[in-house]
Structure formats: structure tokens, C-alpha cells
Amino acid sequence: MYRDYYSAVDWDKIIAFSKDKETPFLVVLLDEVREKYQEFRANFPNAKIYYAVKANPGVELLAVLRDLGSCFDIASTHELDRMLELGVTPERLSYGNTIKKAKHIRYAYEKGVRLYTSDCEADIRNLAREAPGSRVFFRLLMDAVTSDSDWPLSRKFGCQPRMAIELVALAAELGLEPYGISFHVGSQQREISAWDAAVAQVHALFEWLAKDRLPLQAINMGGGFPADYLVKTNPLSVYAEEINAYLKTYFGASTPEIYLEPGRGLVGEAGVLVSEVVLVSKKSKTDLKRWIYTDVGVFNGLMETIDESIKYPIYTEKSGEVGDVVLAGPTCDSLDIIYEHFQYELPLSLESGDRLYWLSTGAYTTSYSSIEFNGFPPLKTYYL
Ligand SMILES: *Cc1c(COP(=O)(O)O)cnc(C)c1O
């Protein structure tokens, strides 16, 4: 089944490399990241691509994207420092986190960052004071569409359209440069029509603002592009075709500049997490369901399995008859149950020491890994 996700050549490379390494660890195929980046380029030829660093902030991976000419969406001064250390100039950075301290805005401004995203008055006032004259994207609340996604970012970010209009006016008055509208349709958004609804809203807002003589130039469509997990998705080309058509429908020939901030869609499929079965157990002698405890869990890489939101494809070299399992991680916390309600089936012959390969784990695994819960170290990563 791994062949549904990786070429034979790539898979053999992963297995050969992994063979004598102590689990758990993540292997990231940098060529896959290169290919995906080019795919985004080809499918959205007029868009500027700002990789969302939080999805996987490994320096080897960031360096690859830097060399390909990518820009970067950063969420903190720590990510800012990392990018500057890698030699990425501040014109290639966008401070996209709407939640930031005034002193961090000042720091970013001093380092040369001139592009920010905001969604509330207090932050606009901080930006005007600490980052005068900077370009600002105004983030729209997308609660109606993000509920369809597998990892929604609803409620917490963005503001209602009317508020956005007020913020644009305020920003202009305070000497900032209102630049565009941003949104995020929710991460792992498989429903392409979510972008339709979002672009329609942005268009209405553009019209309104133009009437108020507050024209904007750009749309930041955020991330949301899905990776192939257990539930397969359409290829990126299908998303692009549809989304480009929505833009054309609403904006016609006067399509604004387009910014994209892919995280998961760019790096998710490039990673394979290699783990080992620690124990196989049953709660009673006659129990039909086995508990499989592995050396990777919610706290050292699989955070997105909370509420069983993201369902990774799992591969094992064992074959034969399969049966229901509950999969759980190695820590002393009952939150550390990976899949219980969604019934995974694994071979009955599975035993301690057997390896489990978690496919499409390049995004939000290392960056979500705790630093030492129960003494387990953060997830190790190898870049090939
Ligand atoms: C997390 C995030 C992204 C990346 O989202 P994906 O769904 O992983 O592509 C992009 N933009 C912003 C502002 C984000 O917070």
C-alpha cells in the first residue's frame, strides 16, 4: 500500500536508510519537497509562495526552499531569526501571525520586515507605532467554511467583513499601507468550494473598499491545501484549476496579486515517520481488540491525531490476517491514544519490535513534538 504514496525508488531509499536507526524518527525526502514547490509554482504561475514555516521548521528543508526562491510566512521572532540566519532577506518574509507583542513587532521591523497580517484594532495600532508605513493584510474570519476542514483554524483568527473595512480605514489613517485581504480556509481542506466562498467574500470586500477609496492590491489565500492521508484528495492541479477559475469569475481581468502560504500541502507527503511496536496487549484473555503501544504518540510527533482528526496511512512489513487495534503512544497520559474509535486493522502477527511506518507525516509532526514529556526526547528528523 505504500506504493499508493511513494515511488519504489523513494521507498527503497527510506527503508535502506532507516534499517539500523533507533526509532522513532522522521525521514523527510527533500526531492519531494522540491517537486511540490515546483508543482505549486506551475499551478499558480502568478502567485507568490510564502511557505508556512510552522509546518516543518527544519533548517535543511528551509534551505531547500530558500534556494528555490520561496518566500516564508513566519509566526514569531524565533522563526524570524532562523530565516535571517539562513540568509533569507527580510523582503522575503511575512509576519503572518495576527497575535504578536508590540516589542516583537518592533524587533521584526528593526530587522527589516515590512509585511504583516492583522485582524484587530489593538494590533493595527501596535503596527502603526512599531512598524510605521508597513504593508498590512487584513484577515477575514472564515468560520462558515473552515468547519469542513480536517484541522479547522476557525474562530481564533480573522474578523468580520465590516470590522475589516473599519481596520483598513484605520490603518490608512495611521500611515500604514493597507495591502490586501487574507484568509485561511482551514488546514487539510478537502472541500474545494471553501475557496469559492472565501474568494466571493473577498471580492465583495474589495468592491466595498474601492467605493470608500481604499483600494487593495492583493489576496493572501493562506494554506489549507491538503496532503494525501488515509482519505485521498484531489491532486493540486485540480485545486488550482478550480481556484483560478473562482478568481476569474469574481475578479475577471483585474485579478489582484495572489499570495499563497502552503504548509501541509508543500511538505506533508515528503515525510515518513518510522516507529516500533513496544507492546501488544489485551485487556482480557477473550478481548478481540488488541492494544498496540508504539514508541511514537501524541506527544512526540502525532499531535494531529487528537480527536483522530488526521488519519495517517500506516504500513507494516508483516502480512497475513488482520484484526482491529487500538493504537497508543508510549507516555503515561491517557490522552496519548492515537486511534481508538476509527478502527485501524493491522496484522495479527504483529509483535514487539516490528516497525510501523506512518506515511505523509512531513507536516506538523516534529514541530508539534514536546521537548521531554516523560523524558522522551523530541522527534528526531533526518533529511535525505
Ligand atoms: C498554519 C498557517 C498556514 C499553513 O496552513 P496549511 O494548512 O498547513 O497549509 C498558512 N498561513 C497561516 C497564516 C497559517 O497560520
Short mmCIF file of C-alpha atoms and ligand atoms in Angstrom, two decimals:
data_model
loop_
_atom_site.label_atom_id
_atom_site.label_comp_id
_atom_site.label_asym_id
_atom_site.label_seq_id
_atom_site.Cartn_x
_atom_site.Cartn_y
_atom_site.Cartn_z
CA MET A 1 0.00 0.00 0.00
CA TYR A 2 2.95 2.36 0.44
CA ARG A 3 3.08 2.36 -3.35
CA ASP A 4 -0.09 4.48 -3.32
CA TYR A 5 2.03 7.20 -1.70
CA TYR A 6 5.68 6.71 -2.71
CA SER A 7 7.60 5.52 -5.75
CA ALA A 8 9.51 2.25 -5.41
CA VAL A 9 12.79 4.17 -5.63
CA ASP A 10 11.85 6.58 -2.85
CA TRP A 11 10.52 3.80 -0.66
CA ASP A 12 13.66 1.68 -1.05
CA LYS A 13 15.70 4.73 -0.14
CA ILE A 14 13.68 5.26 3.04
CA ILE A 15 13.90 1.60 4.08
CA ALA A 16 17.63 1.33 3.38
CA PHE A 17 18.33 4.49 5.34
CA SER A 18 16.08 3.54 8.24
CA LYS A 19 17.27 -0.01 8.71
CA ASP A 20 19.71 0.33 11.57
CA LYS A 21 18.46 3.58 13.11
CA GLU A 22 16.88 3.65 16.53
CA THR A 23 13.15 4.55 16.33
CA PRO A 24 11.19 6.77 16.45
CA PHE A 25 12.29 9.25 13.81
CA LEU A 26 11.03 11.13 10.79
CA VAL A 27 12.61 10.84 7.36
CA VAL A 28 11.99 13.75 5.01
CA LEU A 29 12.65 13.39 1.29
CA LEU A 30 13.92 16.78 0.17
CA ASP A 31 13.41 15.93 -3.51
CA GLU A 32 9.70 15.50 -2.79
CA VAL A 33 9.64 18.99 -1.28
CA ARG A 34 11.44 20.37 -4.35
CA GLU A 35 8.92 18.71 -6.64
CA LYS A 36 5.95 20.00 -4.65
CA TYR A 37 7.29 23.51 -4.65
CA GLN A 38 7.66 23.39 -8.45
CA GLU A 39 4.14 21.97 -8.66
CA PHE A 40 2.78 24.96 -6.70
CA ARG A 41 4.76 27.26 -9.00
CA ALA A 42 3.45 25.63 -12.14
CA ASN A 43 -0.17 25.51 -10.98
CA PHE A 44 -0.26 29.05 -9.62
CA PRO A 45 2.14 30.78 -12.00
CA ASN A 46 1.25 34.29 -10.85
CA ALA A 47 1.24 33.63 -7.12
CA LYS A 48 3.91 34.47 -4.59
CA ILE A 49 4.59 31.48 -2.39
CA TYR A 50 5.23 32.02 1.31
CA TYR A 51 5.97 28.66 2.92
CA ALA A 52 4.36 28.49 6.38
CA VAL A 53 7.46 27.73 8.45
CA LYS A 54 5.50 26.25 11.35
CA ALA A 55 4.59 23.14 9.32
CA ASN A 56 8.18 21.91 9.41
CA PRO A 57 10.90 24.31 10.52
CA GLY A 58 13.89 22.02 9.89
CA VAL A 59 16.82 24.09 8.60
CA GLU A 60 17.68 21.58 5.85
CA LEU A 61 14.17 21.87 4.48
CA LEU A 62 14.09 25.66 4.82
CA ALA A 63 17.41 25.88 2.97
CA VAL A 64 15.97 23.87 0.07
CA LEU A 65 13.01 26.24 -0.23
CA ARG A 66 15.29 29.25 0.16
CA ASP A 67 17.40 28.05 -2.78
CA LEU A 68 14.27 27.55 -4.88
CA GLY A 69 13.35 31.19 -4.32
CA SER A 70 10.46 30.69 -1.93
CA CYS A 71 9.28 33.37 0.47
CA PHE A 72 8.32 32.50 4.05
CA ASP A 73 5.43 33.09 6.41
CA ILE A 74 6.73 33.44 9.96
CA ALA A 75 4.79 33.39 13.22
CA SER A 76 7.33 34.59 15.79
CA THR A 77 10.64 36.37 16.24
CA HIS A 78 12.25 32.96 16.71
CA GLU A 79 11.20 31.90 13.23
CA LEU A 80 12.36 35.29 12.01
CA ASP A 81 15.84 34.77 13.49
CA ARG A 82 16.06 31.32 11.96
CA MET A 83 15.24 32.64 8.50
CA LEU A 84 17.71 35.51 8.79
CA GLU A 85 20.42 33.08 9.94
CA LEU A 86 19.71 31.07 6.80
CA GLY A 87 20.42 34.17 4.75
CA VAL A 88 16.84 34.88 3.70
CA THR A 89 16.41 38.63 3.31
CA PRO A 90 13.51 40.33 5.14
CA GLU A 91 11.75 41.24 1.87
CA ARG A 92 11.03 37.52 1.52
CA LEU A 93 9.31 37.32 4.90
CA SER A 94 5.76 37.94 6.02
CA TYR A 95 4.86 38.15 9.70
CA GLY A 96 1.54 36.37 9.30
CA ASN A 97 0.64 35.70 12.91
CA THR A 98 -2.13 38.07 13.97
CA ILE A 99 -1.16 37.55 17.62
CA LYS A 100 2.06 39.35 18.43
CA LYS A 101 3.56 41.53 21.13
CA ALA A 102 4.35 45.15 20.38
CA LYS A 103 8.02 44.54 21.18
CA HIS A 104 8.15 41.65 18.72
CA ILE A 105 6.69 43.87 16.01
CA ARG A 106 9.40 46.41 16.80
CA TYR A 107 12.06 43.67 16.60
CA ALA A 108 10.78 42.44 13.23
CA TYR A 109 10.61 45.99 11.92
CA GLU A 110 14.20 46.67 13.01
CA LYS A 111 15.25 43.52 11.17
CA GLY A 112 13.57 44.83 8.03
CA VAL A 113 10.20 43.02 7.89
CA ARG A 114 7.61 45.25 6.20
CA LEU A 115 4.71 42.86 5.67
CA TYR A 116 2.27 41.92 8.43
CA THR A 117 -1.18 40.41 8.90
CA SER A 118 -3.69 41.79 11.37
CA ASP A 119 -7.28 41.30 12.44
CA CYS A 120 -7.94 43.71 15.31
CA GLU A 121 -7.66 47.34 16.28
CA ALA A 122 -5.12 46.90 19.08
CA ASP A 123 -2.72 45.13 16.72
CA ILE A 124 -3.21 47.75 13.99
CA ARG A 125 -2.32 50.45 16.49
CA ASN A 126 0.77 48.49 17.57
CA LEU A 127 1.78 48.06 13.93
CA ALA A 128 1.34 51.76 13.19
CA ARG A 129 3.56 52.64 16.15
CA GLU A 130 6.21 49.88 15.95
CA ALA A 131 6.31 49.19 12.21
CA PRO A 132 5.33 52.52 10.62
CA GLY A 133 4.47 52.51 6.93
CA SER A 134 4.40 48.72 6.67
CA ARG A 135 2.12 46.76 4.37
CA VAL A 136 -0.78 45.04 6.05
CA PHE A 137 -3.03 42.16 5.14
CA PHE A 138 -6.38 42.08 6.93
CA ARG A 139 -7.51 38.62 7.86
CA LEU A 140 -11.13 37.62 7.36
CA LEU A 141 -12.91 35.29 9.72
CA MET A 142 -13.82 32.08 7.87
CA ASP A 143 -15.84 30.21 10.46
CA ALA A 144 -18.51 29.15 7.97
CA VAL A 145 -16.11 27.37 5.63
CA THR A 146 -13.38 26.06 7.92
CA SER A 147 -15.71 23.72 9.76
CA ASP A 148 -15.44 21.38 6.76
CA SER A 149 -11.69 21.02 7.08
CA ASP A 150 -9.94 18.25 8.99
CA TRP A 151 -7.94 20.68 11.13
CA PRO A 152 -10.02 23.90 11.33
CA LEU A 153 -8.44 27.22 12.22
CA SER A 154 -11.83 28.84 12.70
CA ARG A 155 -12.95 31.36 15.32
CA LYS A 156 -9.49 32.16 16.61
CA PHE A 157 -8.35 34.17 13.58
CA GLY A 158 -9.80 36.89 11.46
CA CYS A 159 -12.58 39.42 11.84
CA GLN A 160 -15.99 40.00 10.29
CA PRO A 161 -16.05 41.87 6.95
CA ARG A 162 -17.45 45.06 8.45
CA MET A 163 -14.70 45.15 11.02
CA ALA A 164 -12.13 44.53 8.28
CA ILE A 165 -13.40 47.63 6.48
CA GLU A 166 -13.01 49.70 9.63
CA LEU A 167 -9.50 48.36 10.18
CA VAL A 168 -8.44 49.17 6.61
CA ALA A 169 -9.61 52.75 7.12
CA LEU A 170 -7.86 52.98 10.47
CA ALA A 171 -4.60 51.56 9.10
CA ALA A 172 -4.62 54.07 6.25
CA GLU A 173 -5.31 56.90 8.66
CA LEU A 174 -2.38 55.79 10.87
CA GLY A 175 0.05 55.77 7.96
CA LEU A 176 0.21 52.03 7.30
CA GLU A 177 -0.20 50.67 3.78
CA PRO A 178 -3.39 48.60 3.56
CA TYR A 179 -2.30 45.96 1.09
CA GLY A 180 -4.74 43.10 0.89
CA ILE A 181 -7.19 40.68 2.41
CA SER A 182 -6.08 37.33 3.76
CA PHE A 183 -7.94 34.22 4.78
CA HIS A 184 -7.30 30.59 5.62
CA VAL A 185 -9.98 28.07 4.71
CA GLY A 186 -8.85 25.60 7.39
CA SER A 187 -5.96 23.19 7.25
CA GLN A 188 -6.38 19.94 5.26
CA GLN A 189 -9.32 21.49 3.47
CA ARG A 190 -10.56 18.82 1.08
CA GLU A 191 -13.66 20.75 0.03
CA ILE A 192 -12.51 22.92 -2.88
CA SER A 193 -15.67 25.04 -2.78
CA ALA A 194 -14.43 26.52 0.50
CA TRP A 195 -12.15 28.71 -1.63
CA ASP A 196 -15.12 29.72 -3.76
CA ALA A 197 -16.97 31.07 -0.74
CA ALA A 198 -13.84 32.79 0.50
CA VAL A 199 -12.96 34.46 -2.81
CA ALA A 200 -16.56 35.66 -3.17
CA GLN A 201 -16.36 37.33 0.25
CA VAL A 202 -13.02 38.92 -0.56
CA HIS A 203 -14.37 40.25 -3.84
CA ALA A 204 -17.35 41.85 -2.13
CA LEU A 205 -14.99 43.47 0.32
CA PHE A 206 -12.70 44.76 -2.44
CA GLU A 207 -15.69 46.40 -4.16
CA TRP A 208 -16.83 47.99 -0.96
CA LEU A 209 -13.38 49.33 -0.13
CA ALA A 210 -12.86 50.67 -3.65
CA LYS A 211 -16.07 52.67 -3.22
CA ASP A 212 -14.61 54.08 0.00
CA ARG A 213 -11.45 54.96 -1.96
CA LEU A 214 -9.44 52.36 -0.08
CA PRO A 215 -8.33 50.11 -2.93
CA LEU A 216 -6.38 46.96 -2.07
CA GLN A 217 -3.91 45.11 -4.25
CA ALA A 218 -3.58 41.57 -3.06
CA ILE A 219 -5.32 38.46 -1.79
CA ASN A 220 -3.49 36.16 0.58
CA MET A 221 -5.18 32.77 0.28
CA GLY A 222 -3.23 31.22 3.14
CA GLY A 223 -2.80 27.46 3.26
CA GLY A 224 -5.31 24.65 3.53
CA PHE A 225 -4.04 22.66 0.55
CA PRO A 226 -4.37 19.03 1.58
CA ALA A 227 -1.89 16.17 1.74
CA ASP A 228 -2.82 12.60 0.88
CA TYR A 229 -3.64 10.74 4.07
CA LEU A 230 -5.80 7.66 4.52
CA VAL A 231 -8.52 9.67 2.84
CA LYS A 232 -7.14 10.60 -0.55
CA THR A 233 -7.53 14.07 -2.03
CA ASN A 234 -7.62 15.56 -5.49
CA PRO A 235 -4.25 16.47 -6.98
CA LEU A 236 -3.04 20.03 -6.55
CA SER A 237 -3.74 20.73 -10.23
CA VAL A 238 -7.47 20.22 -9.62
CA TYR A 239 -7.44 22.65 -6.69
CA ALA A 240 -5.52 25.16 -8.77
CA GLU A 241 -7.81 24.88 -11.76
CA GLU A 242 -10.88 25.47 -9.61
CA ILE A 243 -9.38 28.25 -7.51
CA ASN A 244 -8.02 30.07 -10.55
CA ALA A 245 -11.49 29.80 -12.08
CA TYR A 246 -13.09 31.33 -8.96
CA LEU A 247 -10.66 34.23 -9.14
CA LYS A 248 -11.53 34.77 -12.77
CA THR A 249 -15.26 34.57 -12.12
CA TYR A 250 -15.19 37.21 -9.42
CA PHE A 251 -12.37 39.47 -10.48
CA GLY A 252 -12.26 38.97 -14.26
CA ALA A 253 -9.24 40.61 -15.83
CA SER A 254 -8.47 42.68 -12.75
CA THR A 255 -7.31 39.83 -10.52
CA PRO A 256 -5.22 41.19 -7.66
CA GLU A 257 -1.77 39.87 -6.74
CA ILE A 258 -2.05 36.43 -5.21
CA TYR A 259 -0.14 35.21 -2.16
CA LEU A 260 -0.19 31.58 -1.03
CA GLU A 261 1.07 30.20 2.28
CA PRO A 262 1.16 26.43 1.90
CA GLY A 263 2.46 24.38 4.81
CA ARG A 264 0.95 20.92 4.86
CA GLY A 265 0.34 20.80 1.10
CA LEU A 266 4.00 21.53 0.43
CA VAL A 267 5.78 19.24 2.92
CA GLY A 268 3.21 16.76 4.30
CA GLU A 269 3.74 13.98 1.82
CA ALA A 270 7.53 14.27 1.94
CA GLY A 271 7.82 12.67 5.38
CA VAL A 272 7.65 9.11 6.72
CA LEU A 273 7.70 8.53 10.45
CA VAL A 274 9.34 5.27 11.46
CA SER A 275 8.28 3.74 14.78
CA GLU A 276 8.41 0.43 16.56
CA VAL A 277 5.82 -1.64 18.40
CA VAL A 278 6.66 -1.59 22.11
CA LEU A 279 3.94 -3.97 23.29
CA VAL A 280 0.84 -5.73 22.04
CA SER A 281 -1.69 -6.32 24.80
CA LYS A 282 -5.29 -7.22 25.56
CA LYS A 283 -7.49 -6.06 28.41
CA SER A 284 -8.80 -9.60 28.98
CA LYS A 285 -7.97 -13.02 27.64
CA THR A 286 -11.00 -13.06 25.35
CA ASP A 287 -10.68 -9.47 24.13
CA LEU A 288 -10.87 -9.33 20.34
CA LYS A 289 -9.28 -5.94 20.17
CA ARG A 290 -5.53 -5.58 20.67
CA TRP A 291 -3.83 -2.54 22.09
CA ILE A 292 -0.71 -1.73 20.15
CA TYR A 293 1.64 0.58 22.03
CA THR A 294 4.24 2.23 19.82
CA ASP A 295 7.26 4.37 20.62
CA VAL A 296 5.65 7.33 18.87
CA GLY A 297 2.47 9.01 20.10
CA VAL A 298 0.55 12.22 20.56
CA PHE A 299 3.40 13.89 22.46
CA ASN A 300 6.34 13.05 20.22
CA GLY A 301 5.02 13.64 16.73
CA LEU A 302 1.39 12.62 16.31
CA MET A 303 -0.34 15.63 17.87
CA GLU A 304 -2.70 15.95 14.92
CA THR A 305 -4.28 12.61 15.76
CA ILE A 306 -6.04 14.38 18.65
CA ASP A 307 -9.76 13.73 18.15
CA GLU A 308 -8.49 11.40 15.39
CA SER A 309 -8.52 14.44 13.08
CA ILE A 310 -5.72 13.39 10.79
CA LYS A 311 -5.67 9.73 9.82
CA TYR A 312 -2.23 8.75 8.62
CA PRO A 313 -1.79 5.69 6.43
CA ILE A 314 0.18 3.09 8.40
CA TYR A 315 2.35 0.45 6.77
CA THR A 316 3.89 -2.62 8.34
CA GLU A 317 6.13 -5.27 6.76
CA LYS A 318 4.10 -8.01 8.47
CA SER A 319 1.32 -9.52 6.40
CA GLY A 320 -1.45 -12.08 6.80
CA GLU A 321 -4.79 -11.93 8.56
CA VAL A 322 -5.65 -8.56 10.11
CA GLY A 323 -7.72 -7.54 13.14
CA ASP A 324 -8.94 -4.44 14.96
CA VAL A 325 -6.45 -2.49 17.02
CA VAL A 326 -6.30 0.49 19.33
CA LEU A 327 -3.07 2.38 18.70
CA ALA A 328 -1.48 4.27 21.56
CA GLY A 329 1.75 6.09 22.32
CA PRO A 330 4.40 5.37 24.94
CA THR A 331 3.69 8.05 27.57
CA CYS A 332 1.86 7.87 30.90
CA ASP A 333 -1.07 10.00 29.78
CA SER A 334 -4.37 8.66 28.55
CA LEU A 335 -4.58 11.49 26.05
CA ASP A 336 -1.79 9.60 24.32
CA ILE A 337 -4.19 7.28 22.47
CA ILE A 338 -3.72 7.70 18.76
CA TYR A 339 -6.65 5.84 17.18
CA GLU A 340 -9.41 4.11 19.09
CA HIS A 341 -12.77 4.99 17.53
CA PHE A 342 -11.62 4.87 13.96
CA GLN A 343 -10.88 1.19 13.54
CA TYR A 344 -7.46 0.55 12.13
CA GLU A 345 -6.76 -3.05 11.22
CA LEU A 346 -3.26 -4.45 11.46
CA PRO A 347 -1.84 -7.97 11.03
CA LEU A 348 -2.49 -10.40 13.89
CA SER A 349 1.14 -11.44 13.66
CA LEU A 350 2.36 -8.00 14.74
CA GLU A 351 4.65 -8.17 17.80
CA SER A 352 7.11 -6.14 19.87
CA GLY A 353 9.96 -4.77 17.80
CA ASP A 354 8.06 -4.71 14.50
CA ARG A 355 8.23 -1.45 12.66
CA LEU A 356 5.28 0.78 11.80
CA TYR A 357 5.69 3.35 9.05
CA TRP A 358 3.43 6.41 9.28
CA LEU A 359 3.10 7.87 5.80
CA SER A 360 2.59 11.54 4.86
CA THR A 361 3.96 12.79 8.18
CA GLY A 362 6.17 15.61 6.91
CA ALA A 363 3.97 18.40 8.31
CA TYR A 364 3.10 19.27 11.91
CA THR A 365 4.94 16.30 13.46
CA THR A 366 8.40 17.49 14.52
CA SER A 367 7.13 21.00 15.24
CA TYR A 368 4.37 19.64 17.49
CA SER A 369 6.63 17.26 19.40
CA SER A 370 7.05 18.00 23.13
CA ILE A 371 10.54 18.58 24.47
CA GLU A 372 10.60 15.94 27.20
CA PHE A 373 7.24 14.68 28.36
CA ASN A 374 8.01 11.56 30.40
CA GLY A 375 11.61 12.12 29.41
CA PHE A 376 11.04 11.16 25.79
CA PRO A 377 13.08 13.47 23.54
CA PRO A 378 11.57 15.46 20.67
CA LEU A 379 11.10 13.60 17.42
CA LYS A 380 14.38 13.17 15.58
CA THR A 381 14.42 14.10 11.89
CA TYR A 382 16.67 13.02 9.05
CA TYR A 383 16.63 14.88 5.76
CA LEU A 384 17.53 12.84 2.69
C1 LIG B 1 -0.80 27.48 9.53
C2 LIG B 1 -0.89 28.55 8.55
C3 LIG B 1 -0.66 28.30 7.21
C4 LIG B 1 -0.39 26.92 6.65
O1 LIG B 1 -1.52 26.15 6.62
P1 LIG B 1 -1.57 24.72 5.94
O2 LIG B 1 -2.97 24.30 6.06
O3 LIG B 1 -0.61 23.86 6.65
O4 LIG B 1 -1.15 24.88 4.52
C5 LIG B 1 -0.70 29.37 6.34
N1 LIG B 1 -0.97 30.62 6.76
C6 LIG B 1 -1.19 30.90 8.06
C7 LIG B 1 -1.45 32.29 8.45
C8 LIG B 1 -1.17 29.88 8.99
O5 LIG B 1 -1.41 30.16 10.27
#
